[in-house]
Amino acid sequence: MAQKNDPVPEPMVARDATYHRAPDALRERVRVSLAKAAGEERRPSMGRMFGLVAAFATVALVSWSIAVFHMEPLRDDLIARDVVTAHVRSLMGEHRLNDVESTDQHTVKPWFSGKLDFAPPVQDRANAGFALSGGRLDYVNGRAVAALTYRSRQHVVNLFEWPSSAPDSAPATLTRQGYAILRWHRDGMEHWAVSDMSPALLAPLAE
């Protein structure tokens, strides 16, 4: 019978067990398995992160496209307002329509030299029913522009020109405040014509 102060006998398994260090190959397999398991746990969170990034990029692209889509009509409206205002102003008194008055394009074109940072194309379009009458400097779209004047069937036409990086475009007609407006891009220039004639009669100016 065991006495009260006798030592507790050591369990047989602990007493007789033999300890061995795990082989390096086994340790490496365990390390790789643990790393793989940890990677699989992280993968969903990484996937969610990339998904959020892609979603934000899509939203940004759509927002930018919508902004550009709405910006172009707004720009055209502002320029249309400018050209109508400039056209009306040119008809309000003597010597406001032309700074140089001539039906000769070789007289009108050189007059702009040194007054603008570009050389405006000047053409007599009498064959289309628009006789050149002169030109002047004006201010449209936040910059100094060339304003060429034509006469057609007792109507005065103002044609505003300035450089543009936009590609060539077919003429488009619109109306503002009862005036017909024709706009187009050609050969690195932006053109806006305005008159009180009908859009159909103004259209040949761009041909």
Coordinates of N, CA and C in Angstrom, one line a residue:
M1 N 0.9 -1.2 0.0 CA 0.0 0.0 0.0 C 0.9 1.2 0.0
A2 N 0.6 2.2 -0.9 CA 1.4 3.4 -1.0 C 1.3 4.2 0.2
Q3 N 2.4 4.7 0.6 CA 2.4 5.7 1.7 C 2.1 7.1 1.3
K4 N 1.7 7.9 2.2 CA 1.2 9.2 1.8 C 2.3 10.0 1.2
N5 N 3.5 9.9 1.6 CA 4.6 10.7 1.0 C 5.4 10.0 -0.1
D6 N 4.9 8.8 -0.5 CA 5.6 8.2 -1.6 C 5.5 9.0 -2.9
P7 N 6.5 9.0 -3.7 CA 6.4 9.8 -5.0 C 5.4 9.1 -5.9
V8 N 4.7 10.0 -6.7 CA 3.8 9.5 -7.7 C 4.5 8.8 -8.8
P9 N 4.2 7.6 -9.1 CA 4.9 6.9 -10.2 C 4.7 7.6 -11.5
E10 N 5.8 7.7 -12.4 CA 5.7 8.3 -13.7 C 5.0 7.4 -14.6
P11 N 4.1 8.0 -15.4 CA 3.3 7.2 -16.4 C 4.2 6.4 -17.2
M12 N 3.8 5.2 -17.5 CA 4.6 4.3 -18.3 C 4.9 4.8 -19.7
V13 N 3.9 5.5 -20.3 CA 4.2 6.0 -21.7 C 5.3 7.0 -21.6
A14 N 5.2 7.9 -20.7 CA 6.2 9.0 -20.6 C 7.5 8.4 -20.2
R15 N 7.5 7.4 -19.4 CA 8.8 6.8 -19.0 C 9.5 6.1 -20.1
D16 N 8.7 5.3 -20.8 CA 9.3 4.5 -21.8 C 9.4 5.1 -23.2
A17 N 8.8 6.3 -23.4 CA 8.7 6.9 -24.8 C 10.1 7.2 -25.3
T18 N 10.3 7.1 -26.5 CA 11.6 7.5 -27.2 C 11.3 8.7 -28.1
Y19 N 12.1 9.8 -28.0 CA 11.8 11.0 -28.7 C 12.8 11.0 -29.9
H20 N 12.2 11.4 -31.1 CA 13.0 11.5 -32.3 C 12.7 12.9 -33.0
R21 N 13.7 13.5 -33.5 CA 13.5 14.8 -34.3 C 12.9 14.4 -35.7
A22 N 11.9 15.2 -36.1 CA 11.2 14.9 -37.4 C 12.2 15.1 -38.5
P23 N 12.2 14.2 -39.5 CA 13.1 14.4 -40.6 C 12.9 15.7 -41.3
D24 N 14.0 16.2 -41.9 CA 13.9 17.6 -42.6 C 12.9 17.6 -43.7
A25 N 12.7 16.5 -44.4 CA 11.8 16.4 -45.5 C 10.4 16.5 -45.0
L26 N 10.1 15.8 -43.9 CA 8.8 15.9 -43.3 C 8.5 17.3 -42.8
R27 N 9.5 17.9 -42.2 CA 9.3 19.3 -41.7 C 9.0 20.3 -42.9
E28 N 9.7 20.0 -44.0 CA 9.5 20.9 -45.2 C 8.1 20.7 -45.7
R29 N 7.6 19.5 -45.8 CA 6.3 19.2 -46.3 C 5.2 19.9 -45.4
V30 N 5.4 19.8 -44.1 CA 4.5 20.5 -43.2 C 4.5 22.0 -43.4
R31 N 5.7 22.6 -43.5 CA 5.8 24.0 -43.7 C 5.1 24.4 -45.0
V32 N 5.3 23.7 -46.1 CA 4.6 24.0 -47.4 C 3.1 23.9 -47.2
S33 N 2.7 22.9 -46.5 CA 1.2 22.7 -46.4 C 0.6 23.8 -45.6
L34 N 1.3 24.2 -44.5 CA 0.8 25.4 -43.8 C 0.8 26.7 -44.6
A35 N 1.8 26.9 -45.4 CA 1.9 28.1 -46.2 C 0.8 28.1 -47.2
K36 N 0.5 26.9 -47.8 CA -0.6 26.8 -48.8 C -1.9 27.1 -48.2
A37 N -2.1 26.5 -47.0 CA -3.4 26.7 -46.3 C -3.6 28.2 -46.0
A38 N -2.5 28.9 -45.6 CA -2.6 30.3 -45.3 C -2.9 31.1 -46.5
G39 N -2.3 30.7 -47.7 CA -2.5 31.4 -48.9 C -4.0 31.3 -49.4
E40 N -4.5 30.1 -49.2 CA -5.9 29.9 -49.6 C -6.9 30.7 -48.7
E41 N -6.5 30.9 -47.5 CA -7.3 31.8 -46.6 C -7.3 33.2 -47.0
R42 N -6.1 33.7 -47.5 CA -5.9 35.1 -48.0 C -6.5 35.3 -49.3
R43 N -6.6 34.3 -50.2 CA -7.0 34.5 -51.6 C -8.4 35.1 -51.7
P44 N -9.4 34.8 -51.0 CA -10.7 35.4 -51.1 C -10.6 36.9 -50.8
S45 N -9.8 37.3 -49.8 CA -9.8 38.7 -49.5 C -9.0 39.5 -50.6
M46 N -8.0 38.9 -51.2 CA -7.3 39.5 -52.3 C -8.2 39.6 -53.5
G47 N -9.0 38.6 -53.7 CA -10.0 38.6 -54.8 C -11.0 39.8 -54.6
R48 N -11.5 39.9 -53.4 CA -12.4 41.0 -53.1 C -11.7 42.4 -53.3
M49 N -10.5 42.5 -53.0 CA -9.8 43.7 -53.1 C -9.7 44.1 -54.6
F50 N -9.2 43.1 -55.4 CA -9.1 43.3 -56.9 C -10.5 43.7 -57.5
G51 N -11.6 43.0 -56.9 CA -12.9 43.3 -57.4 C -13.3 44.7 -57.1
L52 N -13.0 45.2 -55.9 CA -13.3 46.6 -55.6 C -12.5 47.6 -56.5
V53 N -11.2 47.3 -56.7 CA -10.4 48.1 -57.6 C -11.1 48.2 -59.0
A54 N -11.4 47.0 -59.5 CA -12.1 47.0 -60.8 C -13.4 47.7 -60.9
A55 N -14.2 47.6 -59.8 CA -15.4 48.3 -59.8 C -15.2 49.8 -59.7
F56 N -14.2 50.3 -58.9 CA -14.0 51.7 -58.9 C -13.5 52.2 -60.2
A57 N -12.6 51.5 -60.9 CA -12.1 51.9 -62.2 C -13.3 52.0 -63.2
T58 N -14.2 51.0 -63.2 CA -15.4 51.1 -64.1 C -16.2 52.3 -63.8
V59 N -16.5 52.6 -62.6 CA -17.3 53.8 -62.2 C -16.6 55.0 -62.7
A60 N -15.3 55.1 -62.5 CA -14.5 56.3 -62.9 C -14.6 56.5 -64.5
L61 N -14.5 55.4 -65.2 CA -14.5 55.4 -66.7 C -15.9 55.9 -67.1
V62 N -16.9 55.3 -66.6 CA -18.3 55.7 -67.0 C -18.6 57.1 -66.6
S63 N -18.1 57.6 -65.5 CA -18.3 59.0 -65.1 C -17.6 59.9 -66.0
W64 N -16.4 59.5 -66.4 CA -15.6 60.4 -67.4 C -16.3 60.4 -68.7
S65 N -16.8 59.3 -69.2 CA -17.5 59.3 -70.5 C -18.8 60.1 -70.5
I66 N -19.5 60.1 -69.4 CA -20.7 60.9 -69.3 C -20.3 62.3 -69.2
A67 N -19.3 62.7 -68.5 CA -18.9 64.1 -68.5 C -18.5 64.6 -69.9
V68 N -17.7 63.8 -70.6 CA -17.3 64.2 -72.0 C -18.5 64.3 -72.9
F69 N -19.5 63.4 -72.7 CA -20.7 63.4 -73.6 C -21.5 64.7 -73.3
H70 N -21.6 65.1 -72.1 CA -22.3 66.3 -71.8 C -21.5 67.6 -72.0
M71 N -20.2 67.5 -72.0 CA -19.4 68.7 -72.1 C -19.4 69.2 -73.6
E72 N -19.4 68.3 -74.6 CA -19.4 68.8 -76.0 C -20.6 69.6 -76.3
P73 N -21.8 69.2 -76.1 CA -23.0 70.0 -76.3 C -22.9 71.4 -75.6
L74 N -22.4 71.3 -74.4 CA -22.3 72.6 -73.6 C -21.4 73.5 -74.3
R75 N -20.2 73.0 -74.7 CA -19.2 73.8 -75.4 C -19.9 74.4 -76.7
D76 N -20.6 73.6 -77.5 CA -21.2 74.1 -78.7 C -22.2 75.2 -78.4
D77 N -23.0 75.0 -77.3 CA -24.0 76.0 -77.0 C -23.3 77.4 -76.6
L78 N -22.2 77.3 -75.9 CA -21.5 78.5 -75.5 C -20.9 79.2 -76.8
I79 N -20.3 78.4 -77.7 CA -19.8 79.0 -78.9 C -20.9 79.6 -79.8
A80 N -22.0 78.9 -79.9 CA -23.1 79.4 -80.6 C -23.6 80.7 -80.1
R81 N -23.7 80.8 -78.8 CA -24.1 82.1 -78.2 C -23.1 83.2 -78.5
D82 N -21.8 82.9 -78.5 CA -20.7 83.9 -78.8 C -20.8 84.3 -80.3
V83 N -21.0 83.4 -81.2 CA -21.0 83.8 -82.6 C -22.3 84.6 -82.9
V84 N -23.4 84.3 -82.3 CA -24.6 85.1 -82.5 C -24.4 86.5 -82.0
T85 N -23.8 86.6 -80.8 CA -23.6 87.9 -80.2 C -22.6 88.7 -81.1
A86 N -21.6 88.1 -81.5 CA -20.6 88.8 -82.4 C -21.2 89.2 -83.7
H87 N -22.1 88.4 -84.3 CA -22.8 88.7 -85.5 C -23.7 89.9 -85.3
V88 N -24.5 89.9 -84.3 CA -25.4 91.0 -84.0 C -24.6 92.3 -83.8
R89 N -23.5 92.2 -83.0 CA -22.7 93.4 -82.7 C -22.1 94.0 -84.0
S90 N -21.8 93.1 -84.9 CA -21.2 93.6 -86.2 C -22.1 94.4 -87.0
L91 N -23.4 94.2 -86.8 CA -24.4 94.9 -87.6 C -25.0 96.1 -86.9
M92 N -24.5 96.5 -85.8 CA -25.1 97.5 -85.0 C -24.7 98.9 -85.4
G93 N -23.8 99.1 -86.3 CA -23.4 100.5 -86.7 C -22.4 100.4 -87.8
E94 N -22.0 101.6 -88.3 CA -21.1 101.7 -89.4 C -19.7 101.3 -88.9
H95 N -18.9 100.7 -89.8 CA -17.5 100.4 -89.5 C -17.3 99.3 -88.4
R96 N -18.4 98.6 -88.1 CA -18.3 97.5 -87.1 C -18.2 96.1 -87.9
L97 N -18.7 96.1 -89.1 CA -18.7 94.9 -89.8 C -17.3 94.5 -90.3
N98 N -16.5 95.4 -90.9 CA -15.2 95.1 -91.4 C -14.1 96.0 -90.9
D99 N -13.0 95.5 -90.6 CA -11.8 96.3 -90.4 C -11.1 96.5 -91.7
V100 N -11.2 95.5 -92.6 CA -10.6 95.6 -93.9 C -11.8 95.3 -94.9
E101 N -12.1 96.2 -95.8 CA -13.2 96.0 -96.7 C -12.7 95.7 -98.1
S102 N -13.0 94.5 -98.6 CA -12.5 94.2 -99.9 C -13.2 92.9 -100.4
T103 N -13.4 92.8 -101.7 CA -13.9 91.6 -102.3 C -12.7 90.7 -102.8
D104 N -11.5 91.1 -102.6 CA -10.3 90.4 -103.1 C -9.7 89.6 -101.9
Q105 N -9.7 88.3 -102.0 CA -9.1 87.5 -100.9 C -7.7 87.7 -100.7
H106 N -6.9 88.2 -101.8 CA -5.5 88.5 -101.7 C -5.3 89.8 -101.0
T107 N -6.3 90.6 -100.7 CA -6.2 91.8 -99.9 C -6.6 91.5 -98.5
V108 N -7.6 90.7 -98.3 CA -8.1 90.4 -97.0 C -7.2 89.5 -96.2
K109 N -6.7 88.5 -96.8 CA -5.8 87.5 -96.1 C -4.6 88.2 -95.5
P110 N -3.8 88.9 -96.3 CA -2.6 89.6 -95.8 C -2.9 90.5 -94.6
W111 N -4.1 91.1 -94.6 CA -4.4 92.1 -93.5 C -4.3 91.4 -92.2
F112 N -4.6 90.1 -92.1 CA -4.6 89.4 -90.8 C -3.2 89.1 -90.3
S113 N -2.2 89.2 -91.2 CA -0.8 88.9 -90.8 C -0.3 89.8 -89.7
G114 N 0.2 89.2 -88.6 CA 0.7 89.9 -87.5 C -0.3 90.3 -86.5
K115 N -1.6 90.1 -86.8 CA -2.7 90.4 -85.9 C -3.2 89.2 -85.2
L116 N -2.9 88.0 -85.7 CA -3.4 86.8 -85.1 C -2.2 85.8 -85.0
D117 N -2.2 84.8 -84.2 CA -1.2 83.8 -84.1 C -1.4 82.7 -85.0
F118 N -2.2 82.9 -86.1 CA -2.4 81.9 -87.1 C -2.9 82.6 -88.4
A119 N -2.7 81.9 -89.5 CA -3.1 82.5 -90.8 C -4.5 81.9 -91.2
P120 N -5.5 82.7 -91.2 CA -6.9 82.1 -91.5 C -7.0 81.9 -93.0
P121 N -7.6 80.8 -93.4 CA -7.9 80.6 -94.8 C -9.0 81.6 -95.3
V122 N -8.7 82.3 -96.4 CA -9.7 83.3 -96.9 C -10.0 82.9 -98.3
Q123 N -11.3 82.7 -98.6 CA -11.8 82.3 -99.9 C -13.0 83.2 -100.3
D124 N -13.0 83.5 -101.6 CA -14.2 84.1 -102.2 C -15.1 83.0 -102.7
R125 N -16.2 82.9 -102.1 CA -17.1 81.8 -102.4 C -18.3 82.2 -103.2
A126 N -18.0 83.1 -104.1 CA -19.1 83.7 -105.0 C -19.7 82.6 -105.8
N127 N -18.9 81.6 -106.2 CA -19.5 80.5 -107.0 C -20.5 79.7 -106.2
A128 N -20.5 79.8 -104.9 CA -21.6 79.1 -104.1 C -22.6 80.1 -103.6
G129 N -22.5 81.4 -104.1 CA -23.5 82.4 -103.8 C -23.1 83.3 -102.6
F130 N -21.9 83.2 -102.2 CA -21.4 84.0 -101.1 C -20.2 84.9 -101.6
A131 N -20.4 86.2 -101.7 CA -19.4 87.1 -102.2 C -18.7 87.7 -101.0
L132 N -17.3 87.5 -101.0 CA -16.5 88.1 -99.9 C -16.7 89.6 -99.9
S133 N -16.8 90.1 -98.6 CA -16.9 91.6 -98.5 C -15.9 92.2 -97.6
G134 N -15.1 91.3 -96.8 CA -14.1 91.9 -96.0 C -13.8 91.0 -94.8
G135 N -13.2 91.6 -93.8 CA -12.9 90.8 -92.6 C -12.5 91.7 -91.4
R136 N -12.4 91.1 -90.2 CA -12.1 91.9 -89.0 C -11.6 90.9 -88.0
L137 N -11.1 91.5 -86.9 CA -10.8 90.7 -85.7 C -12.0 90.6 -84.8
D138 N -12.2 89.5 -84.1 CA -13.3 89.4 -83.2 C -12.9 88.5 -82.1
Y139 N -13.7 88.3 -81.1 CA -13.4 87.5 -79.9 C -14.5 86.4 -79.7
V140 N -14.2 85.2 -79.9 CA -15.1 84.1 -79.7 C -14.4 82.9 -79.0
N141 N -15.2 82.2 -78.2 CA -14.7 81.0 -77.5 C -13.4 81.3 -76.7
G142 N -13.4 82.5 -76.1 CA -12.3 82.9 -75.2 C -11.0 83.2 -75.9
R143 N -11.0 83.5 -77.2 CA -9.8 83.9 -77.9 C -10.1 84.8 -79.1
A144 N -9.0 85.4 -79.6 CA -9.1 86.3 -80.8 C -9.3 85.4 -82.0
V145 N -10.2 85.7 -82.9 CA -10.4 84.9 -84.1 C -10.5 85.8 -85.3
A146 N -10.5 85.1 -86.5 CA -10.7 85.8 -87.7 C -12.2 85.8 -88.0
A147 N -12.7 87.0 -88.4 CA -14.1 87.0 -88.8 C -14.1 87.5 -90.3
L148 N -14.6 86.6 -91.2 CA -14.7 87.0 -92.6 C -16.2 87.3 -92.9
T149 N -16.4 88.2 -93.7 CA -17.8 88.6 -94.0 C -18.2 88.3 -95.5
Y150 N -19.4 87.9 -95.7 CA -19.9 87.6 -97.0 C -21.3 88.2 -97.1
R151 N -21.7 88.4 -98.4 CA -23.0 88.8 -98.7 C -23.7 87.8 -99.6
S152 N -24.9 87.5 -99.3 CA -25.7 86.5 -100.1 C -27.1 86.9 -100.1
R153 N -27.7 87.3 -101.2 CA -29.1 87.6 -101.4 C -29.5 88.6 -100.3
Q154 N -28.7 89.7 -100.2 CA -29.0 90.8 -99.3 C -28.8 90.4 -97.8
H155 N -28.3 89.2 -97.6 CA -28.0 88.8 -96.2 C -26.5 88.9 -95.9
V156 N -26.2 89.3 -94.7 CA -24.8 89.3 -94.2 C -24.5 88.0 -93.5
V157 N -23.3 87.5 -93.9 CA -22.9 86.2 -93.2 C -21.5 86.5 -92.5
N158 N -21.4 86.1 -91.3 CA -20.1 86.2 -90.6 C -19.6 84.8 -90.5
L159 N -18.3 84.6 -90.9 CA -17.7 83.3 -90.8 C -16.5 83.5 -89.9
F160 N -16.5 82.8 -88.7 CA -15.5 82.9 -87.7 C -14.6 81.7 -87.8
E161 N -13.2 81.9 -87.8 CA -12.3 80.8 -87.9 C -11.2 80.9 -86.9
W162 N -10.7 79.7 -86.4 CA -9.6 79.7 -85.5 C -9.0 78.3 -85.5
P163 N -7.8 78.1 -85.1 CA -7.1 76.7 -85.1 C -7.9 75.7 -84.2
S164 N -7.8 74.5 -84.6 CA -8.4 73.4 -83.8 C -7.7 72.1 -84.1
S165 N -7.5 71.3 -83.1 CA -6.9 70.0 -83.2 C -7.9 68.9 -83.5
A166 N -9.2 69.2 -83.6 CA -10.2 68.2 -83.9 C -10.1 67.7 -85.3
P167 N -10.5 66.5 -85.5 CA -10.5 65.9 -86.9 C -11.5 66.6 -87.8
D168 N -11.3 66.5 -89.1 CA -12.3 67.1 -90.0 C -13.7 66.5 -89.7
S169 N -14.7 67.4 -89.9 CA -16.1 66.9 -89.6 C -17.0 67.5 -90.7
A170 N -18.1 66.8 -90.9 CA -19.0 67.3 -91.9 C -19.8 68.5 -91.3
P171 N -20.2 69.5 -92.2 CA -21.0 70.6 -91.7 C -22.2 70.2 -90.9
A172 N -22.5 70.9 -89.8 CA -23.7 70.7 -89.1 C -24.5 72.0 -88.9
T173 N -25.8 72.0 -89.0 CA -26.5 73.2 -88.9 C -27.3 73.2 -87.6
L174 N -27.5 74.4 -87.0 CA -28.3 74.6 -85.8 C -28.8 76.0 -85.9
T175 N -29.8 76.3 -85.0 CA -30.3 77.7 -84.9 C -30.3 78.1 -83.5
R176 N -30.1 79.4 -83.3 CA -30.1 80.1 -82.0 C -30.7 81.5 -82.2
Q177 N -31.7 81.8 -81.4 CA -32.3 83.1 -81.4 C -32.8 83.5 -82.8
G178 N -33.2 82.6 -83.6 CA -33.7 82.9 -84.9 C -32.6 83.0 -86.0
Y179 N -31.3 82.8 -85.6 CA -30.2 82.8 -86.6 C -29.8 81.4 -86.9
A180 N -29.4 81.2 -88.2 CA -28.9 80.0 -88.7 C -27.4 79.9 -88.4
I181 N -26.9 78.8 -87.9 CA -25.5 78.6 -87.6 C -25.0 77.3 -88.3
L182 N -23.9 77.4 -88.9 CA -23.2 76.3 -89.6 C -21.8 76.1 -89.0
R183 N -21.5 74.9 -88.6 CA -20.2 74.7 -88.0 C -19.5 73.5 -88.6
W184 N -18.2 73.5 -88.8 CA -17.5 72.3 -89.3 C -16.0 72.5 -89.0
H185 N -15.2 71.4 -89.1 CA -13.8 71.4 -88.9 C -13.2 70.9 -90.2
R186 N -12.1 71.6 -90.6 CA -11.4 71.3 -91.8 C -10.0 71.8 -91.8
D187 N -9.1 70.9 -92.1 CA -7.6 71.2 -92.3 C -7.1 72.0 -91.1
G188 N -7.4 71.5 -89.9 CA -6.8 72.1 -88.7 C -7.5 73.4 -88.3
M189 N -8.7 73.7 -88.8 CA -9.4 74.9 -88.5 C -10.8 74.6 -88.1
E190 N -11.3 75.4 -87.2 CA -12.7 75.3 -86.8 C -13.5 76.5 -87.4
H191 N -14.6 76.2 -88.0 CA -15.4 77.3 -88.7 C -16.8 77.3 -88.2
W192 N -17.2 78.6 -87.9 CA -18.6 78.8 -87.5 C -19.1 80.0 -88.3
A193 N -20.2 79.7 -89.1 CA -20.9 80.7 -89.9 C -22.2 81.0 -89.3
V194 N -22.7 82.3 -89.3 CA -24.0 82.7 -88.8 C -24.6 83.7 -89.7
S195 N -25.9 83.6 -89.8 CA -26.6 84.6 -90.6 C -28.1 84.5 -90.3
D196 N -28.9 85.5 -90.8 CA -30.3 85.5 -90.6 C -31.0 84.8 -91.7
M197 N -30.3 84.2 -92.6 CA -30.9 83.4 -93.7 C -31.3 82.0 -93.2
S198 N -32.0 81.3 -94.0 CA -32.4 79.9 -93.6 C -31.2 79.0 -93.6
P199 N -31.2 78.0 -92.7 CA -30.1 77.0 -92.7 C -29.8 76.4 -94.0
A200 N -30.9 76.1 -94.8 CA -30.7 75.5 -96.1 C -29.9 76.4 -97.1
L201 N -30.2 77.7 -97.0 CA -29.5 78.6 -97.9 C -28.0 78.9 -97.4
L202 N -27.8 78.7 -96.1 CA -26.4 78.9 -95.5 C -25.5 77.7 -95.8
A203 N -26.1 76.5 -95.9 CA -25.3 75.3 -95.9 C -24.3 75.3 -97.1
P204 N -24.6 75.8 -98.3 CA -23.5 75.7 -99.3 C -22.2 76.5 -99.0
L205 N -22.2 77.3 -98.0 CA -21.0 78.1 -97.7 C -19.9 77.1 -97.3
A206 N -20.2 76.0 -96.7 CA -19.2 75.0 -96.2 C -18.8 74.0 -97.3
E207 N -19.4 74.1 -98.5 CA -19.1 73.1 -99.5 C -17.9 73.5 -100.3

